[in-house]
Tab-separated table of C-alpha atoms in Angstrom:
chain	number	residue	atom	x	y	z
R	1	UNK	CA	-6.623	14.866	1.799
R	2	UNK	CA	-8.311	11.881	2.607
R	3	UNK	CA	-6.663	10.676	6.345
R	4	UNK	CA	-6.640	6.928	8.085
R	5	UNK	CA	-5.390	7.049	11.686
R	6	UNK	CA	-4.866	3.043	12.749
R	7	UNK	CA	-4.188	2.593	16.574
R	8	UNK	CA	-2.169	0.626	17.485
R	9	UNK	CA	1.038	1.305	16.630
R	10	UNK	CA	2.486	-1.211	17.477
R	11	UNK	CA	1.464	-4.613	19.253
R	12	UNK	CA	2.962	-7.586	21.113
R	13	UNK	CA	1.341	-10.537	22.627
R	14	UNK	CA	1.376	-14.084	22.877
R	15	UNK	CA	-0.107	-16.827	21.195
R	16	UNK	CA	-3.536	-17.697	21.612
R	17	UNK	CA	-4.659	-13.622	23.064
R	18	UNK	CA	-7.111	-11.974	20.944
R	19	UNK	CA	-6.396	-8.581	19.301
R	20	UNK	CA	-8.260	-5.640	17.540
R	21	UNK	CA	-6.628	-3.176	15.201
R	22	UNK	CA	-8.816	-0.189	14.444
R	23	UNK	CA	-8.755	2.129	11.394
R	24	UNK	CA	-10.457	5.467	11.271
R	25	UNK	CA	-11.081	8.376	9.713
R	26	UNK	CA	-13.557	11.852	9.423
R	27	UNK	CA	-13.926	10.961	5.995
R	28	UNK	CA	-16.245	8.233	3.709
R	29	UNK	CA	-14.715	5.970	1.787
R	30	UNK	CA	-16.225	3.849	-1.838
R	31	UNK	CA	-14.545	0.691	-0.079
R	32	UNK	CA	-11.954	-0.270	2.885
R	33	UNK	CA	-9.308	-2.729	2.131
R	34	UNK	CA	-6.658	-4.282	5.097
R	35	UNK	CA	-3.040	-5.633	3.461
R	36	UNK	CA	-0.848	-7.832	5.399
R	37	UNK	CA	2.847	-7.045	4.665
R	38	UNK	CA	6.242	-8.922	5.873
R	39	UNK	CA	9.050	-7.798	5.958
R	40	UNK	CA	11.030	-7.073	2.223
R	41	UNK	CA	8.052	-7.700	0.531
R	42	UNK	CA	4.950	-5.383	-0.641
R	43	UNK	CA	1.562	-5.217	0.673
R	44	UNK	CA	-0.546	-8.559	0.155
R	45	UNK	CA	-4.558	-7.977	0.117
R	46	UNK	CA	-6.532	-9.761	2.523
R	47	UNK	CA	-9.667	-8.536	2.738
R	48	UNK	CA	-11.908	-5.577	1.228
R	49	UNK	CA	-15.060	-4.368	2.708
R	50	UNK	CA	-17.820	-2.337	0.481
R	51	UNK	CA	-20.753	-1.704	2.603
R	52	UNK	CA	-21.220	0.162	5.695
R	53	UNK	CA	-22.088	-2.402	8.698
R	54	UNK	CA	-20.475	-5.178	6.177
R	55	UNK	CA	-18.523	-7.985	7.917
R	56	UNK	CA	-16.586	-10.068	6.836
R	57	UNK	CA	-14.547	-13.196	7.961
R	58	UNK	CA	-11.134	-15.129	7.248
R	59	UNK	CA	-10.418	-17.800	9.203
R	60	UNK	CA	-9.657	-16.221	12.372
R	61	UNK	CA	-9.645	-12.625	10.925
R	62	UNK	CA	-13.091	-10.966	11.564
R	63	UNK	CA	-13.205	-7.236	9.317
R	64	UNK	CA	-15.852	-4.980	9.910
R	65	UNK	CA	-16.719	-2.020	8.164
R	66	UNK	CA	-18.470	1.147	10.459
R	67	UNK	CA	-22.213	1.884	9.255
R	68	UNK	CA	-20.974	5.392	7.980
R	69	UNK	CA	-17.954	4.112	5.656
R	70	UNK	CA	-15.664	6.062	7.629
R	71	UNK	CA	-14.034	3.244	10.114
R	72	UNK	CA	-13.033	0.116	10.038
R	73	UNK	CA	-11.627	-2.763	12.333
R	74	UNK	CA	-9.810	-5.964	12.304
R	75	UNK	CA	-9.630	-9.122	15.006
R	76	UNK	CA	-7.631	-11.635	15.437
R	77	UNK	CA	-8.753	-14.711	17.481
R	78	UNK	CA	-6.148	-17.062	19.001
R	79	UNK	CA	-3.795	-15.328	17.672
R	80	UNK	CA	-0.472	-17.099	16.374
R	81	UNK	CA	2.925	-16.910	15.185
R	82	UNK	CA	2.302	-16.561	11.623
R	83	UNK	CA	0.084	-13.488	11.644
R	84	UNK	CA	3.190	-11.505	12.641
R	85	UNK	CA	3.441	-8.698	10.265
R	86	UNK	CA	2.790	-5.438	9.745
R	87	UNK	CA	-1.129	-4.799	8.640
R	88	UNK	CA	-2.677	-1.718	6.941
R	89	UNK	CA	-5.621	-0.460	5.600
R	90	UNK	CA	-6.569	1.590	3.057
R	91	UNK	CA	-9.191	3.700	1.764
R	92	UNK	CA	-10.175	4.031	-1.981
R	93	UNK	CA	-11.587	6.934	-3.457
R	94	UNK	CA	-13.888	6.577	-5.968
R	95	UNK	CA	-13.059	5.248	-9.788
R	96	UNK	CA	-13.534	8.344	-11.390
R	97	UNK	CA	-10.375	9.868	-8.647
R	98	UNK	CA	-8.543	6.976	-10.053
R	99	UNK	CA	-9.520	5.110	-7.441
R	100	UNK	CA	-6.188	5.626	-5.297
R	101	UNK	CA	-5.963	4.530	-1.917
R	102	UNK	CA	-5.539	6.452	1.345
R	103	UNK	CA	-3.015	3.959	3.393
R	104	UNK	CA	-3.005	4.226	7.202
R	105	UNK	CA	0.665	4.478	9.498
R	106	UNK	CA	0.150	0.474	10.302
R	107	UNK	CA	0.063	-1.598	12.717
R	108	UNK	CA	3.027	-3.836	13.743
R	109	UNK	CA	1.792	-6.499	15.257
R	110	UNK	CA	4.704	-9.081	16.956
R	111	UNK	CA	2.881	-12.575	17.787
R	112	UNK	CA	5.055	-14.495	20.520
R	113	UNK	CA	5.044	-18.218	20.917
H	1	UNK	CA	2.723	-15.185	-14.149
H	2	UNK	CA	4.990	-12.465	-12.563
H	3	UNK	CA	2.981	-9.685	-11.383
H	4	UNK	CA	4.804	-6.755	-10.582
H	5	UNK	CA	8.658	-6.941	-10.694
H	6	UNK	CA	9.973	-3.927	-9.554
H	7	UNK	CA	13.810	-3.228	-10.865
H	8	UNK	CA	16.417	-2.279	-9.145
H	9	UNK	CA	15.980	-3.914	-5.561
H	10	UNK	CA	18.186	-1.819	-4.025
H	11	UNK	CA	20.831	1.098	-4.854
H	12	UNK	CA	22.198	3.901	-3.439
H	13	UNK	CA	23.018	6.833	-4.888
H	14	UNK	CA	24.918	10.801	-3.793
H	15	UNK	CA	23.038	13.309	-3.382
H	16	UNK	CA	22.880	15.065	-6.730
H	17	UNK	CA	22.823	11.899	-8.809
H	18	UNK	CA	19.812	11.017	-10.648
H	19	UNK	CA	18.460	7.236	-11.773
H	20	UNK	CA	15.367	5.730	-12.700
H	21	UNK	CA	13.352	2.619	-10.838
H	22	UNK	CA	11.001	0.328	-13.699
H	23	UNK	CA	7.833	-1.121	-12.472
H	24	UNK	CA	6.628	-3.908	-15.159
H	25	UNK	CA	3.744	-6.145	-14.720
H	26	UNK	CA	1.863	-8.306	-16.610
H	27	UNK	CA	-1.134	-8.723	-15.646
H	28	UNK	CA	-2.703	-6.127	-18.705
H	29	UNK	CA	-3.324	-3.732	-15.906
H	30	UNK	CA	-4.764	-0.095	-16.854
H	31	UNK	CA	-3.519	1.730	-13.658
H	32	UNK	CA	-0.441	1.561	-11.850
H	33	UNK	CA	0.776	3.238	-8.720
H	34	UNK	CA	4.437	4.695	-7.422
H	35	UNK	CA	4.328	4.723	-2.968
H	36	UNK	CA	6.915	5.429	-1.271
H	37	UNK	CA	7.114	3.448	2.705
H	38	UNK	CA	8.411	5.308	5.357
H	39	UNK	CA	8.976	4.396	9.665
H	40	UNK	CA	5.751	5.340	11.191
H	41	UNK	CA	4.291	6.820	7.886
H	42	UNK	CA	2.156	3.632	6.069
H	43	UNK	CA	2.399	4.603	2.274
H	44	UNK	CA	2.254	7.296	0.436
H	45	UNK	CA	1.264	8.271	-3.042
H	46	UNK	CA	3.566	9.767	-5.489
H	47	UNK	CA	2.138	9.444	-9.172
H	48	UNK	CA	-0.184	7.291	-10.595
H	49	UNK	CA	-1.422	6.508	-14.120
H	50	UNK	CA	-4.636	5.697	-15.409
H	51	UNK	CA	-3.717	4.252	-18.861
H	52	UNK	CA	-1.006	4.305	-21.315
H	53	UNK	CA	0.291	8.119	-21.721
H	54	UNK	CA	-1.271	9.436	-18.598
H	55	UNK	CA	0.047	10.364	-15.546
H	56	UNK	CA	-0.659	11.981	-12.870
H	57	UNK	CA	0.118	13.706	-9.482
H	58	UNK	CA	-0.249	12.206	-5.663
H	59	UNK	CA	0.149	13.186	-2.430
H	60	UNK	CA	4.063	13.726	-2.364
H	61	UNK	CA	5.614	14.756	-6.089
H	62	UNK	CA	8.118	16.946	-5.712
H	63	UNK	CA	11.185	15.680	-6.802
H	64	UNK	CA	9.733	12.792	-9.131
H	65	UNK	CA	9.281	12.417	-12.543
H	66	UNK	CA	7.107	9.664	-14.124
H	67	UNK	CA	6.077	8.018	-17.651
H	68	UNK	CA	3.746	5.576	-18.717
H	69	UNK	CA	5.323	4.805	-22.400
H	70	UNK	CA	3.868	1.535	-22.805
H	71	UNK	CA	1.027	0.230	-20.635
H	72	UNK	CA	3.428	-2.357	-19.520
H	73	UNK	CA	6.136	-0.179	-17.661
H	74	UNK	CA	5.410	2.493	-15.660
H	75	UNK	CA	8.895	4.867	-14.295
H	76	UNK	CA	10.069	6.709	-11.681
H	77	UNK	CA	12.547	8.983	-11.926
H	78	UNK	CA	14.927	11.555	-9.662
H	79	UNK	CA	16.392	13.404	-11.275
H	80	UNK	CA	18.359	15.315	-8.527
H	81	UNK	CA	18.658	13.255	-5.576
H	82	UNK	CA	18.649	14.299	-2.219
H	83	UNK	CA	18.910	12.168	1.875
H	84	UNK	CA	14.920	12.925	2.226
H	85	UNK	CA	14.712	10.782	-0.708
H	86	UNK	CA	15.811	7.597	1.239
H	87	UNK	CA	13.096	5.798	1.392
H	88	UNK	CA	11.823	2.066	0.343
H	89	UNK	CA	9.197	2.623	-2.790
H	90	UNK	CA	6.662	0.689	-4.022
H	91	UNK	CA	4.929	-0.033	-7.413
H	92	UNK	CA	1.440	-1.365	-7.284
H	93	UNK	CA	-1.296	-2.409	-10.338
H	94	UNK	CA	-4.606	-3.096	-10.385
H	95	UNK	CA	-7.286	-3.599	-13.430
H	96	UNK	CA	-10.445	-0.886	-14.130
H	97	UNK	CA	-13.817	-1.764	-11.636
H	98	UNK	CA	-11.590	-3.594	-8.698
H	99	UNK	CA	-10.470	-1.362	-5.965
H	100	UNK	CA	-7.532	-4.345	-4.837
H	101	UNK	CA	-4.201	-3.456	-5.576
H	102	UNK	CA	-0.780	-5.636	-6.393
H	103	UNK	CA	1.992	-4.547	-4.938
H	104	UNK	CA	6.000	-5.316	-6.646
H	105	UNK	CA	8.672	-6.677	-3.805
H	106	UNK	CA	9.791	-3.065	-3.743
H	107	UNK	CA	13.113	-1.144	-4.433
H	108	UNK	CA	15.009	-0.058	-0.954
H	109	UNK	CA	16.599	3.686	-1.516
H	110	UNK	CA	19.498	4.905	0.688
H	111	UNK	CA	20.707	8.843	-1.039
H	112	UNK	CA	24.192	9.639	0.883
């Protein structure tokens, strides 16, 4: 079983601060995805990274895939209260294995005004 | 489009009772998945299906059964509910060649 360790588990910061969430594994994934989940709803995809070393930006969010495709990070610049939510990383297996996703435990982010 | 829908949204069962959770998707996706989400444990895969008429076990399949008789529907059954199955259940689907999964709104199940 492939495992993904996500840290920190909880993060409470003030509006305007920067933060980084980490997602680490000893296994190689074909791709890695970041999802955001609001209370009472299902996760919604933010980004997919596929190539080792890849960096993607989504407004104030920067996602990076490690060179060896085993780890990833999510950096948020100047966090806003609207960024509050549960952030989940998920590693995808190959298509031949059903492209199953292995999820990290999640990071509960609270941005205080 | 409705995307992925789940019924019911909430359910309370007594130990030993049975029930079926229904997931429906209108995106013509080949793959469908059932997960459970527990505090501090992320989402864990219960069963999945790579196409109509096929099913496969995931990470935590014990105590659950599934069926995919129609492409758009994926049913999750609990034959004899146990308190350990108290959780939030999510269904997801995706299309062939793309890793992104689309999730339903979830079903909150409590077993007393």
